[in-house]
Coordinates of C-alpha atoms in Angstrom, one line a residue:
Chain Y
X1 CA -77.0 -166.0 66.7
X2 CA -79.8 -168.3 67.9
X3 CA -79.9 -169.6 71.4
X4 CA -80.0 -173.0 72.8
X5 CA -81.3 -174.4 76.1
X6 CA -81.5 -178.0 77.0
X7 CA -82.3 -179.3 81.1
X8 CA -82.0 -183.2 81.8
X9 CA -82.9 -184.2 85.0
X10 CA -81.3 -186.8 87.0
X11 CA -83.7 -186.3 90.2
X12 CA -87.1 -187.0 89.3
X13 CA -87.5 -184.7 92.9
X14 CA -87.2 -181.5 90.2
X15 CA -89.8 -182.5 87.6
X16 CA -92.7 -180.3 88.1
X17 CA -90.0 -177.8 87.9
X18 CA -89.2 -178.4 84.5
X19 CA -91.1 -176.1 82.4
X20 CA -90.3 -173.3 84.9
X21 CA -86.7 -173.6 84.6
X22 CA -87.0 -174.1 80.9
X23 CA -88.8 -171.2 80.5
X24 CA -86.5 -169.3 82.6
X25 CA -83.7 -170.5 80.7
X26 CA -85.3 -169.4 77.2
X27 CA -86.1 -166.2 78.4
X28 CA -82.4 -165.4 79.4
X29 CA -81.5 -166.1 75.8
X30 CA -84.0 -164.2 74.0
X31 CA -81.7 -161.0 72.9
X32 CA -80.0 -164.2 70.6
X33 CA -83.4 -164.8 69.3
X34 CA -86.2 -162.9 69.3
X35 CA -87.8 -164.6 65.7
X36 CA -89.5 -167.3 67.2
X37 CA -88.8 -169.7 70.1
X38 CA -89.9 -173.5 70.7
X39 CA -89.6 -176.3 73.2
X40 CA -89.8 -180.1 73.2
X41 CA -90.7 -181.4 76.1
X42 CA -91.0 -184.7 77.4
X43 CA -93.6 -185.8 79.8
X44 CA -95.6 -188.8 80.8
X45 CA -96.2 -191.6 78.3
X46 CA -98.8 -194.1 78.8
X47 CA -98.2 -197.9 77.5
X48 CA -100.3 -198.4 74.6
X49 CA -100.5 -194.7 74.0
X50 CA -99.0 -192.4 71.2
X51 CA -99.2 -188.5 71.6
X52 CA -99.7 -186.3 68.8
X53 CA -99.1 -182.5 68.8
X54 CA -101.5 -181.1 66.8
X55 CA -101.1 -177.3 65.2
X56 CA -103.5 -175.0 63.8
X57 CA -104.7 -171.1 63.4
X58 CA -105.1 -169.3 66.2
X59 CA -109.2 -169.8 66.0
X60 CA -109.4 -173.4 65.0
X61 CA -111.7 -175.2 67.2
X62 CA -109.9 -178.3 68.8
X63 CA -113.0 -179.4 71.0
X64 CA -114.8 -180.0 68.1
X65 CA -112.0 -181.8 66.3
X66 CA -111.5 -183.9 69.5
X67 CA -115.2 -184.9 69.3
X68 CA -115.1 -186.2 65.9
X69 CA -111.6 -187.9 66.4
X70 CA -112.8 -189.9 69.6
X71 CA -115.6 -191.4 66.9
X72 CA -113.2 -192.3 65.0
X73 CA -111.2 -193.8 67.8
X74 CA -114.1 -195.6 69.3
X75 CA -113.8 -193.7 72.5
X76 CA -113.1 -190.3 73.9
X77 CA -109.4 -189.3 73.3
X78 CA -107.6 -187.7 76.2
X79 CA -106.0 -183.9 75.0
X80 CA -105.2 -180.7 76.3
X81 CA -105.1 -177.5 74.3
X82 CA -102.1 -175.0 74.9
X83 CA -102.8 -171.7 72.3
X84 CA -102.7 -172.7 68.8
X85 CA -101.5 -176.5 69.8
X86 CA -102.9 -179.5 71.1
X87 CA -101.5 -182.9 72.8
X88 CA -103.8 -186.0 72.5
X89 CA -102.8 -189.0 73.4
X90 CA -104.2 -192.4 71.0
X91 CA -104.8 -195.9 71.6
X92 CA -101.6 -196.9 69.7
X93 CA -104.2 -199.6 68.2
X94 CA -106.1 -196.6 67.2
X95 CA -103.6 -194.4 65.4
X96 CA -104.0 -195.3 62.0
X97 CA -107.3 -194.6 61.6
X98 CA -107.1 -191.3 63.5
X99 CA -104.1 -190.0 61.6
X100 CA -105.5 -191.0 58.5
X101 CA -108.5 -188.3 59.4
X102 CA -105.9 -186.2 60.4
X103 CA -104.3 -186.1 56.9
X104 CA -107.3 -185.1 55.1
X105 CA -107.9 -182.5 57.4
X106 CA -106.0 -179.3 55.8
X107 CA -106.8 -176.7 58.6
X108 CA -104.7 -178.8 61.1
X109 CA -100.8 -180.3 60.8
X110 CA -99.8 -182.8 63.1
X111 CA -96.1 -181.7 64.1
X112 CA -94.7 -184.1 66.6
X113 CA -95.2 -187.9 67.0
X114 CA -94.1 -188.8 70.5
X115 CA -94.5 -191.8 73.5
X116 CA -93.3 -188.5 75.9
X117 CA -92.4 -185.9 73.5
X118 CA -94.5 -182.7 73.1
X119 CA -93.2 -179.9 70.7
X120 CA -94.7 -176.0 70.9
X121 CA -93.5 -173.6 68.7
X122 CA -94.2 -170.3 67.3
X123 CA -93.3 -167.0 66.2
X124 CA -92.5 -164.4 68.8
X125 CA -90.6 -163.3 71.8
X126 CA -89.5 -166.5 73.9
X127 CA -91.1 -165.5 77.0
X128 CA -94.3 -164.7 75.1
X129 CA -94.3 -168.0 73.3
X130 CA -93.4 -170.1 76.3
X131 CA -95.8 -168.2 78.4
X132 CA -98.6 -168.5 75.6
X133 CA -98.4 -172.4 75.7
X134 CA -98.3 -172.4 79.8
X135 CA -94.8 -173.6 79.4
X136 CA -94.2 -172.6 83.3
X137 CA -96.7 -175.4 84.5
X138 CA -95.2 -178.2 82.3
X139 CA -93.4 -181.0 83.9
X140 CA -91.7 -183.6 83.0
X141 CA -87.5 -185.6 82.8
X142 CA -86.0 -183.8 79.9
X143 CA -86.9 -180.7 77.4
X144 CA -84.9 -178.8 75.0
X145 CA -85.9 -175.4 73.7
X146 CA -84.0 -172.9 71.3
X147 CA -84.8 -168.5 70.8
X148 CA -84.0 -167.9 66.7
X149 CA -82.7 -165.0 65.1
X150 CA -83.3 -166.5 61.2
X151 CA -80.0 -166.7 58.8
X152 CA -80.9 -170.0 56.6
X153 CA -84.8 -169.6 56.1
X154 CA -87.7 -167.4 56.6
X155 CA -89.3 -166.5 60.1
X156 CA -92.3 -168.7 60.2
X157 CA -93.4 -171.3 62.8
X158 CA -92.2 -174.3 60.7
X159 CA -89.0 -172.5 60.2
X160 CA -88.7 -172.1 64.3
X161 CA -87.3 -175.1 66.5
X162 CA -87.2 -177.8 67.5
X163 CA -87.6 -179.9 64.8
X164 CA -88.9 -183.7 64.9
X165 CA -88.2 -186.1 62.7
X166 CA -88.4 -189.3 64.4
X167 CA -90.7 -190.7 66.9
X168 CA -89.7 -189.1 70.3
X169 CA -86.8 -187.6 68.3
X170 CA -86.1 -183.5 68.3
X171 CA -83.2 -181.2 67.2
X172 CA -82.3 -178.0 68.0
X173 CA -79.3 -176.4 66.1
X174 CA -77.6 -172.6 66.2
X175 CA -75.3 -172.6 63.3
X176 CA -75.5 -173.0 59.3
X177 CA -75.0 -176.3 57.5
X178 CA -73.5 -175.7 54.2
X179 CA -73.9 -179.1 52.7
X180 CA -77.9 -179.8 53.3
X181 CA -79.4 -179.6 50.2
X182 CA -77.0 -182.1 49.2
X183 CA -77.7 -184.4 52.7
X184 CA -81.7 -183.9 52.2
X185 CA -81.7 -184.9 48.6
X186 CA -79.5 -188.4 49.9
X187 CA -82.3 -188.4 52.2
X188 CA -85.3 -188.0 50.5
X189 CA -84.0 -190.7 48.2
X190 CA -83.9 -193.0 51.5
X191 CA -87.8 -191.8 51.7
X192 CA -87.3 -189.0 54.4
X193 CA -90.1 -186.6 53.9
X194 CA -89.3 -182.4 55.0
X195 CA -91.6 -179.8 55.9
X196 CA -89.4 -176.9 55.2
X197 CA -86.2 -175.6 53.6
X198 CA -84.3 -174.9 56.3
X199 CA -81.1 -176.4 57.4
X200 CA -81.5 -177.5 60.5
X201 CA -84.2 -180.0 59.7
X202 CA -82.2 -182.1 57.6
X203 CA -79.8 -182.7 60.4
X204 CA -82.5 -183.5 62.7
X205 CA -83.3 -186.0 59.3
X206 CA -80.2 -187.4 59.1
X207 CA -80.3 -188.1 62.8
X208 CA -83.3 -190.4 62.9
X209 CA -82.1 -191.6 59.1
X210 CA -79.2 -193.0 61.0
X211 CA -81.6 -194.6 64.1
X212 CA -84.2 -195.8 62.2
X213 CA -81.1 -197.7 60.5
X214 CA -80.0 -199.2 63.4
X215 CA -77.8 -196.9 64.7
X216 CA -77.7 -195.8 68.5
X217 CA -77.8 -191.8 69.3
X218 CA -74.6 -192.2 69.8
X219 CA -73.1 -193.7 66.9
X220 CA -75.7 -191.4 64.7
X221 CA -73.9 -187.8 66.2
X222 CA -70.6 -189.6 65.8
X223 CA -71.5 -190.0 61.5
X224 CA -73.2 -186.8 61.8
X225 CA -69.6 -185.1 62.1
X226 CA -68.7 -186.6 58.7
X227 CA -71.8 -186.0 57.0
X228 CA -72.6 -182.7 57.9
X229 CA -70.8 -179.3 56.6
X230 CA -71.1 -176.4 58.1
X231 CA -71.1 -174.4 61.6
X232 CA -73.5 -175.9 64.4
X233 CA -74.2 -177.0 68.2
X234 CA -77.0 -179.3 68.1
X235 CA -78.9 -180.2 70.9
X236 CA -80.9 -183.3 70.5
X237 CA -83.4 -185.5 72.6
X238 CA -84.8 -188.9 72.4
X239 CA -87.2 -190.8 74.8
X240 CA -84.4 -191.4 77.0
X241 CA -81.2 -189.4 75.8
X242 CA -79.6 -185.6 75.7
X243 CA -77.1 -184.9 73.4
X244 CA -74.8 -182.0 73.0
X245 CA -72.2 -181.9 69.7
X246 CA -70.1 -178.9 68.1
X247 CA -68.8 -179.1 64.9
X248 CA -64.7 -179.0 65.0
X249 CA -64.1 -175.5 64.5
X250 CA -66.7 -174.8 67.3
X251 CA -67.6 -171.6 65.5
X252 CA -70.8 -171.2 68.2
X253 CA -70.5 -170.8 71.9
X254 CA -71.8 -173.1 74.1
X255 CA -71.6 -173.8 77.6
X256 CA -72.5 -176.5 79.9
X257 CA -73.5 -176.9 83.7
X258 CA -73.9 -180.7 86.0
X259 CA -74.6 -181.5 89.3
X260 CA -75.7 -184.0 90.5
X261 CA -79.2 -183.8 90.1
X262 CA -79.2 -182.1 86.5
X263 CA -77.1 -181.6 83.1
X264 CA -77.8 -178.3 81.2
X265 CA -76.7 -176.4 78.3
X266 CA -76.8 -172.9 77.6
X267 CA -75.3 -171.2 74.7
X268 CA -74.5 -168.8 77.3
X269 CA -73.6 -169.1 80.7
X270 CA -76.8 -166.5 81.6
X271 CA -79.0 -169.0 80.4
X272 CA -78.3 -171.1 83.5
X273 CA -78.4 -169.0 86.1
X274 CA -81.1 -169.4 88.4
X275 CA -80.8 -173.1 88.3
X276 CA -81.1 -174.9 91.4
X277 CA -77.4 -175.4 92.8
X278 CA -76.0 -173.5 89.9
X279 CA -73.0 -172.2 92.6
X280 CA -71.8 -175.6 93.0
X281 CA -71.9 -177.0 89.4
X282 CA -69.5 -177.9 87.4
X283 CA -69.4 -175.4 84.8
X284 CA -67.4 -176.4 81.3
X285 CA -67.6 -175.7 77.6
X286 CA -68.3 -178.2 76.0
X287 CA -65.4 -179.6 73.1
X288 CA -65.5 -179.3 69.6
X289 CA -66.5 -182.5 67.4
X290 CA -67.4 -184.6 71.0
X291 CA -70.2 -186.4 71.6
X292 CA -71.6 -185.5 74.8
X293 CA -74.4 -187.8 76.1
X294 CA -76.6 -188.2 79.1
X295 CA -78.9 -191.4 79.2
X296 CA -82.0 -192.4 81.6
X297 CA -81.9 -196.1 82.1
Chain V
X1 CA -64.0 -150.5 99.1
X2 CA -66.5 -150.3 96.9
X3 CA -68.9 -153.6 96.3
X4 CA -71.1 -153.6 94.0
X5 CA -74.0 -156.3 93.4
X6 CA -74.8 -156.8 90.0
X7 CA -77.9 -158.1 90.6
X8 CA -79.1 -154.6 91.9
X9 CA -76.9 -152.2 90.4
X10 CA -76.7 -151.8 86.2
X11 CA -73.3 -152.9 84.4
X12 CA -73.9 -149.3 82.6
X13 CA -73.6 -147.6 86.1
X14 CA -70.7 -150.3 87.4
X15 CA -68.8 -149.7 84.1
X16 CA -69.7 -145.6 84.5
X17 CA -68.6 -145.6 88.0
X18 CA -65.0 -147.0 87.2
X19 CA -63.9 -145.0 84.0
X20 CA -64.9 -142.2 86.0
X21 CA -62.0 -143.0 88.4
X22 CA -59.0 -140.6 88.3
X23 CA -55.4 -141.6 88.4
X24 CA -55.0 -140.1 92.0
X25 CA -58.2 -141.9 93.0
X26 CA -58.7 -143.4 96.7
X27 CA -61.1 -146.2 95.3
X28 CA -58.4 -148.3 94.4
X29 CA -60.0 -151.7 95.3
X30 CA -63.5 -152.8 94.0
X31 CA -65.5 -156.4 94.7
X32 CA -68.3 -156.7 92.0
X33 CA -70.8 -159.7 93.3
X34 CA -73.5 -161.4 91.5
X35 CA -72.0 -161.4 87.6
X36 CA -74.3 -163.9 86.4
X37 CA -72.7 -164.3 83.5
X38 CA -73.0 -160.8 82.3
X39 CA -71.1 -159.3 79.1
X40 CA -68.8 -156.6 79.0
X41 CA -67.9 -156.5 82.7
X42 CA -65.2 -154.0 84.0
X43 CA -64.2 -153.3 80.0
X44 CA -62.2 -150.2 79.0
X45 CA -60.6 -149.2 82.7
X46 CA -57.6 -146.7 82.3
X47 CA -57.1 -146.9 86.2
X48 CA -54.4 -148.2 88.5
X49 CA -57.4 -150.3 90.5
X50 CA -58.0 -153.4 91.6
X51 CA -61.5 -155.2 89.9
X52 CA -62.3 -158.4 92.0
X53 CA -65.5 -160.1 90.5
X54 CA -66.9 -163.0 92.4
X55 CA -68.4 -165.3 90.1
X56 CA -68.6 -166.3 86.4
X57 CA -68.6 -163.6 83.7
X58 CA -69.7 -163.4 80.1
X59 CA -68.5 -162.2 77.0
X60 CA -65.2 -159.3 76.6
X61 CA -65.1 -159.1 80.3
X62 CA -61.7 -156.6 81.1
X63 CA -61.8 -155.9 77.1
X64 CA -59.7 -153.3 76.3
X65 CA -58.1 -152.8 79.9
X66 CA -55.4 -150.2 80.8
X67 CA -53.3 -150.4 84.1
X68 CA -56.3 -152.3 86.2
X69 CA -55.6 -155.4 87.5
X70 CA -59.6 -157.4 87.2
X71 CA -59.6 -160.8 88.8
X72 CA -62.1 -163.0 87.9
X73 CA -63.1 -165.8 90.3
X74 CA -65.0 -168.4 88.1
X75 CA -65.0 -169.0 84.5
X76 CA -64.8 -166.6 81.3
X77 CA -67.0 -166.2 78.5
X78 CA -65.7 -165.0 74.7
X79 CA -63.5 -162.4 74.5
X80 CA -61.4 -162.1 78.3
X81 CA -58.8 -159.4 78.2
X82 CA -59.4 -158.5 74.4
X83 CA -57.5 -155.9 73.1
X84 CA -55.7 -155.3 76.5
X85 CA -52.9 -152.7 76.1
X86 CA -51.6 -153.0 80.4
X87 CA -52.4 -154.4 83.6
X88 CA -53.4 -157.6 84.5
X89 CA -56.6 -160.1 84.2
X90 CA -56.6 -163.2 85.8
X91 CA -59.2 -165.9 85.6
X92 CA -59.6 -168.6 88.2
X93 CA -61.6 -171.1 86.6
X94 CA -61.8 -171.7 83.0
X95 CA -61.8 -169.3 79.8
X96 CA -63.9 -169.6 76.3
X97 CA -62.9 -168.8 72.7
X98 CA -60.7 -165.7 72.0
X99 CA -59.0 -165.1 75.2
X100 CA -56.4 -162.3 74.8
X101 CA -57.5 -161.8 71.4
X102 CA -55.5 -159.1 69.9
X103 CA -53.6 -157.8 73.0
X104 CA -51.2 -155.1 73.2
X105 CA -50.0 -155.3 76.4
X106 CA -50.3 -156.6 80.2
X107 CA -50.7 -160.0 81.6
X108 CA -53.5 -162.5 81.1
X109 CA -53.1 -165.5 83.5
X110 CA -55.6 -168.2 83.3
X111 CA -55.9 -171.0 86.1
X112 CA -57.5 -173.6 84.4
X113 CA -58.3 -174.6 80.3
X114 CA -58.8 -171.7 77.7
X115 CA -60.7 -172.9 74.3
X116 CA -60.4 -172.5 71.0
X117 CA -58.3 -169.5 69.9
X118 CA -56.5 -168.3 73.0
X119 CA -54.3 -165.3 72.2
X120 CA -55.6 -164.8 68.0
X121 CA -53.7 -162.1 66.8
X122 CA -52.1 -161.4 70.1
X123 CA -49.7 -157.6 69.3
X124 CA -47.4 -157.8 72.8
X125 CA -49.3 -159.3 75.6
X126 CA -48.2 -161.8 77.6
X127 CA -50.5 -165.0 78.3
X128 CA -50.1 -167.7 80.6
X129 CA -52.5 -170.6 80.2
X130 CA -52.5 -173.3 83.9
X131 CA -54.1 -175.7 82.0
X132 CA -54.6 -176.5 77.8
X133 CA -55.6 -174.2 74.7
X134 CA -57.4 -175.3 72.0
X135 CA -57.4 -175.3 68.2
X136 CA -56.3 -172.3 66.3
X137 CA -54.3 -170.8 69.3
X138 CA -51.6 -168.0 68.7
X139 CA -53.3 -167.9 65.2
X140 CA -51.7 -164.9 63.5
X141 CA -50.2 -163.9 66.4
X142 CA -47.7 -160.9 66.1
X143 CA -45.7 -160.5 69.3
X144 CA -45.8 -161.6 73.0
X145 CA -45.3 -164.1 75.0
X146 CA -47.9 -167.0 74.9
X147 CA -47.3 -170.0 77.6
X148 CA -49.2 -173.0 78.2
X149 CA -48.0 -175.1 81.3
X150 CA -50.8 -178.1 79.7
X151 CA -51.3 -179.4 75.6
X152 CA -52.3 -177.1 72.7
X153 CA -55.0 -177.9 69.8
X154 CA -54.9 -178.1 67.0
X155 CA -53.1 -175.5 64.4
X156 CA -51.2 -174.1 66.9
X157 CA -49.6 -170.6 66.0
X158 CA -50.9 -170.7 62.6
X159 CA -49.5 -168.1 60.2
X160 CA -47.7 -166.3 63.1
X161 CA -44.8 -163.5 63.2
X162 CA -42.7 -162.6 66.1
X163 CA -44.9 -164.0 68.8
X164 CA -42.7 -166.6 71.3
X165 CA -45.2 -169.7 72.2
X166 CA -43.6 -172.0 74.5
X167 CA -45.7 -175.2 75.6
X168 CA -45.2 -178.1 78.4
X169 CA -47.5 -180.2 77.3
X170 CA -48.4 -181.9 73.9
X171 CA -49.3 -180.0 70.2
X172 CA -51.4 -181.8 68.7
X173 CA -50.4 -180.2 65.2
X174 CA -48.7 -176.8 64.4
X175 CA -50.4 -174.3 62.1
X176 CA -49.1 -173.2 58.9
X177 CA -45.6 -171.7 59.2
X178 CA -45.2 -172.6 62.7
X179 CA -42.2 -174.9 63.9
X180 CA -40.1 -175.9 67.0
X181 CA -37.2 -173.6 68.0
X182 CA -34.3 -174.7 70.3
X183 CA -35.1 -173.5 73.6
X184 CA -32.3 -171.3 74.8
X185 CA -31.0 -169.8 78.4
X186 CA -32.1 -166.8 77.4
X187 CA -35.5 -168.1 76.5
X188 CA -35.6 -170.1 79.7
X189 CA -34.9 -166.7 81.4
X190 CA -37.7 -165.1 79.7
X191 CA -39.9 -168.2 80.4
X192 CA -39.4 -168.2 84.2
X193 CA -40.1 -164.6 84.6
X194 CA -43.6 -165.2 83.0
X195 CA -44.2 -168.1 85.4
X196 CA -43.0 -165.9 88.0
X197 CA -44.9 -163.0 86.7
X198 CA -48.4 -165.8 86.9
X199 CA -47.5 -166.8 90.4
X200 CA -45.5 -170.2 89.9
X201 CA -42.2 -170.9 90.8
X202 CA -42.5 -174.7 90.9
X203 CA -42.5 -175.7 87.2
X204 CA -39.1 -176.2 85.7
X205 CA -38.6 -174.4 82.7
X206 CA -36.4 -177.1 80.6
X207 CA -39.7 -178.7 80.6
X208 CA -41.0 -176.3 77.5
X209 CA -40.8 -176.4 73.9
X210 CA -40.3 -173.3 72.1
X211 CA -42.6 -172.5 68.8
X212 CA -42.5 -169.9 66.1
X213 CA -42.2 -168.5 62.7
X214 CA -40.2 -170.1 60.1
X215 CA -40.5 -167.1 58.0
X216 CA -41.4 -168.5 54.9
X217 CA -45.0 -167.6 54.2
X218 CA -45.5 -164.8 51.1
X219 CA -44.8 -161.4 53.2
X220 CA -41.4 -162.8 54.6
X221 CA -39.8 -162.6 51.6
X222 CA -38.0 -159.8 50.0
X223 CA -38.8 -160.6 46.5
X224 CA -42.8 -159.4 47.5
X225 CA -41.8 -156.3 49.5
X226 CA -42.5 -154.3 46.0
X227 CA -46.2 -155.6 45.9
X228 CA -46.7 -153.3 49.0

């Protein structure tokens, strides 16, 4: 099972709508996963600036944390909490020095490294987790969420997607990969680092492998059906891109919506429902083993 | 005339309502509005009724249907028409994976493009495709008629028996077992009455190939009738 949802917006008119629709969208898909749910969303960037999401038990104390980082930093660092998460955005200038005391803190793991990207994730309904980070008032160009119902790993909030494993880069998958032990050990050999066992985060891996080669998103999903084994529709999102792929036997359903002021997917069509003009979209399923791609310029 | 609104009424009490309907019934025409791609709409009817749903549907939708004829005006989720055993579903727009899976009987008409495994295991009905199937179409499939006026997938009519596939358009390879047959009047004759049957009279019927069994996979032969 596992659901998918993924909005990119083409009229920057429908931003501040973003989370809202997301969250809608996640909600209609939570009978195909009611593990855990996540969402990657991405937001303003500021030049100069690099936004960490920050994770940590649900009592931690990020004001304090914030204090001591801004020392660090030379200057108060902007952040906002959301539950057991927190954005804050660092002089890029700054970041070494700030990670670095990040690393040696064990009560707190950074989870996403992003000019625009945000990720939330955690165990539970999706409209419980969406509505504990305030999902509804996020805004923003593009996000990409996914509900799970577990089959390749345990339920935990590292098991739970998106997963990130590039700057700005995030991957949600439904489906099994058969062949990723195989793909992480190449990968670790190429000095790729995982957080978890689970499948889906070694395609995410092998994604930004391929970019941080050289490749473009584009050419990176086109390998991806070579090197990976196994059932899946991935949706993926970089700074500026959406993509959609199936593997070729298209074992998991997926269905797409466009108009002309949004793309979406849905692993089911009830997932887009209550979009904005969803009467007048074009409504497709998307085609095994195609690269589907949407770009901001 | 009944009209009911799915996004007031509950599919349980939509779905209640028409297996409760009687042979001899007077409701013979129902409009079902705002589907939002729900599952399992209008499944298991054993009525001489017409089902008119405005809007895209889900999974199974008209699964199992007897003698109802359920239109569907938008796209199909998983599943259209499974099992069918009579009547008639006919999709508008565009149908996903599994259309007509294992149908008896009936008429499954399709406007535009069905994915991957139209008609699996199809056991008699008859499916007419306006547009292209994709990979693993007619896969297994036993008997009935399976027409597609656009191009076929992959593995088309893989491991088949005594189903008759006839396409217009390209294959873009034939599953195991499967091969080209000479198209014959008496095929032709069988073709145009399906076309008929889906509402077009415009499409010449020399224009199809025939496909089907060569008979040579294990159970074809005599030599293994003993092993059953």
């Amino acid at each position: 099972m596992c659901g998918i949802a993924g909005l990119f917006l083409k009229d920057s008119k429908l931003a501040p709508e973003l989370g809202g629709l997301l969250s809608g969208m996640l909600a209609a898909l939570s009978d195909r996963g009611p593990d855990s749910a996540g969402f990657a969303v991405y937001g303003d960037g500021e030049s100069g600036q690099i936004k960490l999401t920050l994770r940590a038990a649900p009592s931690f104390d990020f004001v304090e944390l914030m204090a001591v980082l801004g020392k660090i930093a030379g200057a108060p660092l902007t952040y906002q909490v959301y539950d057991t998460h927190a954005v804050v955005s660092i002089p890029l200038d700054r970041e070494v020095a700030v990670a670095t005391a990040l690393a040696s803190n064990s009560a707190v793991d950074v989870v996403a490294r992003g000019k625009r990207m945000a990720v939330f994730k955690e165990v539970g309904l999706p409209a419980d987790v969406a509505k504990r980070f305030g999902l509804n008032a996020m805004t923003g160009t593009h996000a990409v969420g996914h509900t799970r119902m577990a089959t390749e790993s345990a339920v935990t909030t590292n098991g739970a997607h998106p997963f990130t494993t590039g700057t700005d880069q995030c991957l949600v998958h439904n489906g099994s990969l058969s062949n990723h032990n195989d793909v992480r050990r190449d990968l670790i050999r190429r000095g790729m680092a995982f957080r978890t066992e689970n499948d889906s985060e070694v395609a995410a891996g092998y994604l930004s492998a391929q970019m941080s080669e050289g490749a473009s998103l584009q050419e990176a999903m086109t390998s991806s059906l070579s090197a990976l084994d196994g059932f899946y529709t991935f949706v993926i999102g970089t700074e500026t891109g959406f993509g959609v792929l199936r593997d070729p036997i298209a074992c998991k359903p997926a269905v797409m919506a466009e108009t002309d002021r949004w793309v979406a997917f849905g692993t089911e069509y009830r997932a887009l429902v209550d979009l904005p003009g969803i009467d007048g979209a074009k409504v497709w399923e998307p085609e095994p083993a195609k690269v589907y791609l949407w770009e901001r310029h | 005339m009944p009209v009911v609104d799915l996004a007031h009424s509950s599919l349980r009490d939509l779905n209640g309502a028409l297996h409760a309907l009687t042979p001899d019934t007077n409701e013979t025409h129902w409009t079902v509005i705002n589907p939002r791609g729900q599952h399992n709409i209008a499944v298991g009817l054993d009525a001489p009724v017409e089902v008119e749903v405005e809007g895209h549907v889900g999974y199974y939708c008209a699964g199992m249907n007897k003698q109802a004829r359920v239109t569907v005006r938008g796209n199909a989720g998983q599943g259209i028409a499974e099992n069918m055993m009579s009547g008639k579903v006919h999709v508008t727009g565009d149908a996903s994976q599994a259309a007509g899976a294992s149908g008896n009987g009936g008429l499954l008409v399709i406007d535009g493009n069905a994915s991957a495994r139209c008609g699996i295991s199809m056991k008699g009905i008859d499916i007419v495709v306006k547009g292209s199937v994709g990979h693993l179409s007619a896969f297994m499939a036993q008997a009935g008629n399976f027409v597609v006026l656009g191009d076929a997938g992959e593995a088309l009519g893989d491991s088949i028996y005594e189903a008759h596939l006839y396409v217009r358009g390209t294959v873009a390879s034939l599953g195991a077992d499967c091969i080209e047959k000479p198209l014959g009047e008496e095929h032709k004759t069988e073709l145009k009455r399906l076309l008929s049957e889906a509402g077009i009279d415009d499409v010449d019927t020399s224009e199809f190939k025939r496909y089907g069994s060569s008979r040579k996979l294990y159970h074809f032969h005599i030599d293994n009738v003993g092993s059953y």
